[in-house]
XYZ file of C-alpha atoms in Angstrom:
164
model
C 201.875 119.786 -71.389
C 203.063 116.387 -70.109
C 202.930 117.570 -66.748
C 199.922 119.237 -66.680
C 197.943 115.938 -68.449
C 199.634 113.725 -65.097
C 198.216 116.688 -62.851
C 194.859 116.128 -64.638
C 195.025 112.146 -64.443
C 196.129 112.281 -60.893
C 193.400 114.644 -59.687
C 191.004 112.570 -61.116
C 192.399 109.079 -59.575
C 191.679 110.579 -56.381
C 188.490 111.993 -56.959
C 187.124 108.705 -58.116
C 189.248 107.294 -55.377
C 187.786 109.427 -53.256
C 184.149 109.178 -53.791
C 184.226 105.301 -53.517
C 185.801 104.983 -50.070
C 182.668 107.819 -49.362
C 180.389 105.548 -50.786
C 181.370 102.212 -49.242
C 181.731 103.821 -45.519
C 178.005 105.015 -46.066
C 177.231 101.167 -47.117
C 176.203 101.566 -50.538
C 178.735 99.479 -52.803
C 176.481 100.645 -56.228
C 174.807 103.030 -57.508
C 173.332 101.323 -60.095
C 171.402 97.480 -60.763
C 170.010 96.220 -63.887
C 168.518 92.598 -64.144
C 165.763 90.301 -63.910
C 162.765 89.907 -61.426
C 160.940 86.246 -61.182
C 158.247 85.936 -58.970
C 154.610 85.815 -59.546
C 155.395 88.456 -62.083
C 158.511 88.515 -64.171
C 160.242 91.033 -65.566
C 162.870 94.077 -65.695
C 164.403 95.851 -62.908
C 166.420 99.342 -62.925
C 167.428 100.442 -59.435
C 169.613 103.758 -58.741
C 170.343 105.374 -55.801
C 170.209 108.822 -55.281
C 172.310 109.068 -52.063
C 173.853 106.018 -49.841
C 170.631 104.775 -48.898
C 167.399 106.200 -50.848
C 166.732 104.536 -54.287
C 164.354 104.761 -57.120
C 163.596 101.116 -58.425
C 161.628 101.045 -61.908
C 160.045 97.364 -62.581
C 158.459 96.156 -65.837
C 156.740 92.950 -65.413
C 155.129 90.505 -67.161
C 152.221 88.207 -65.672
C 150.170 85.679 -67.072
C 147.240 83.081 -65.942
C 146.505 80.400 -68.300
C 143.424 80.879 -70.259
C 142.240 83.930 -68.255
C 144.249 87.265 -68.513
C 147.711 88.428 -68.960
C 149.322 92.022 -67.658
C 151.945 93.906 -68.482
C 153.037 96.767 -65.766
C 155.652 99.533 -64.798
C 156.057 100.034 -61.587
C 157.989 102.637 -59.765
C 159.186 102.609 -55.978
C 161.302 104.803 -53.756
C 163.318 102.511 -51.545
C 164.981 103.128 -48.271
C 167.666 100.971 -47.601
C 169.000 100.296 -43.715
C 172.161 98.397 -42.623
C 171.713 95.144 -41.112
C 174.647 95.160 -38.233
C 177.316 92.343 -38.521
C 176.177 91.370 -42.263
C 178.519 93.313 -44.951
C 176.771 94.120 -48.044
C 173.009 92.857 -46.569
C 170.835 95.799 -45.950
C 167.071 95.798 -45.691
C 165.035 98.280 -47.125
C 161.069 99.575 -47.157
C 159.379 102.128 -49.941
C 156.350 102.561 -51.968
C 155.296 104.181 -55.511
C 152.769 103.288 -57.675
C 152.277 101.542 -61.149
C 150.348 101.630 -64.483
C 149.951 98.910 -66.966
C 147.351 96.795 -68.787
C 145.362 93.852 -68.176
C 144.330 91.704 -71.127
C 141.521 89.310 -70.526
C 141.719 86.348 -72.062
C 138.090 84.960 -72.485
C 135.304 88.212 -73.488
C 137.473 88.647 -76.660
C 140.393 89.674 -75.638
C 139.361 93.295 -73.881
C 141.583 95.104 -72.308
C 141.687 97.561 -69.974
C 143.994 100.373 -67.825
C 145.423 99.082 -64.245
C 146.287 101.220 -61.798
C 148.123 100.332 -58.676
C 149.483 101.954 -55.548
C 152.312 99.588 -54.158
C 154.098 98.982 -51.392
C 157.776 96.972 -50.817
C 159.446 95.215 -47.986
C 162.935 93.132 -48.762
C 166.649 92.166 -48.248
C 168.833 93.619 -50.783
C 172.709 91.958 -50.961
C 175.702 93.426 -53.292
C 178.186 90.539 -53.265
C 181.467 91.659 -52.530
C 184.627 91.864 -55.372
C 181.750 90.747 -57.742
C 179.450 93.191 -60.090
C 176.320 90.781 -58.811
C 173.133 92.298 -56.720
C 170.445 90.109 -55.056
C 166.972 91.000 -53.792
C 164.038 89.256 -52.082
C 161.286 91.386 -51.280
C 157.368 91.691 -51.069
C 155.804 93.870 -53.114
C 151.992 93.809 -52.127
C 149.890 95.854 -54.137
C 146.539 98.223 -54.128
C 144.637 97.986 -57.178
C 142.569 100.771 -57.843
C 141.293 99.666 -61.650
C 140.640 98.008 -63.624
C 138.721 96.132 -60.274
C 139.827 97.563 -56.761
C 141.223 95.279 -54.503
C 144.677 94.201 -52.737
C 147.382 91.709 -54.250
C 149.341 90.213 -51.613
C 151.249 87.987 -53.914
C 154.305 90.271 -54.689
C 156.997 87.848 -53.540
C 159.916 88.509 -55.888
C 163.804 87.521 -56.212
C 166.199 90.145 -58.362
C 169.155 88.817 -59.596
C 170.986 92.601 -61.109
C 174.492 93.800 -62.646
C 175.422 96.445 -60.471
C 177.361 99.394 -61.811
């Protein structure tokens, strides 16, 4: 019994072994980020990766102008992330997705109404090596399509995640 329990323990070392020297030779030292976005919006951020460089990042945000409306949003992107040559852990990465929230306008009684978005992202993403920390600057511009249509180019946003 003893032996076959150190069999079991040693087979699984080296999986786990294993599958993180596979991961890091791709370039993907996580798999998964969770933290906080501050930008023009702030908010949430939940970023996994479904292979060593494709990710789904999930974003609930918070924005707010004085005296005139306030949104909440969740936004979801697909990522793809790219090496940067001769910068460890620094990779930049491209995607899209779309979002759905609410706007809430301040004046007119408070009405609200359903937003709609199709959005876009461009951004350096850096895992900090020996430490669980995960950075990202990006732009994430924006195509409203209600409750008014128009484009937000203001989607300039620093993530600051645990990775796991």
């Amino acid at each position: 019994m003893k032996k076959l329990f150190l069999l079991f323990i040693t087979v699984g070392f080296l999986s786990i072994s294993s599958q993180e020297a596979k991961a890091q030779a791709l370039g993907n030292d996580y798999r998964n980020a969770i933290g906080g976005r501050f930008g023009v919006a702030n908010g949430i951020t939940f970023k996994h990766f479904v292979n060593s460089s494709d990710a789904l990042d999930f974003i609930v945000n918070f924005r707010s102008k004085k005296n005139q409306y306030s949104t909440f949003r969740l936004i979801g992107l697909y990522e793809r992330h790219l090496p940067i040559n001769n910068a460890p852990g620094l990779r930049w990465y491209y995607g899209g997705g779309a979002g759905i929230g609410v706007w809430d306008y301040k004046h007119d009684n408070h009405d609200s109404e359903i937003a709609l978005s199709i959005d876009g992202v461009l951004g350096l993403d850096y895992k900090f090596n020996g430490a669980p920390i995960n950075a990202s600057l990006d732009w994430k511009p924006a195509l409203e399509v209600t409750p008014d249509t128009g484009f937000d180019a203001e989607g300039f946003g620093l993530s600051i995640r645990f990775a796991f």
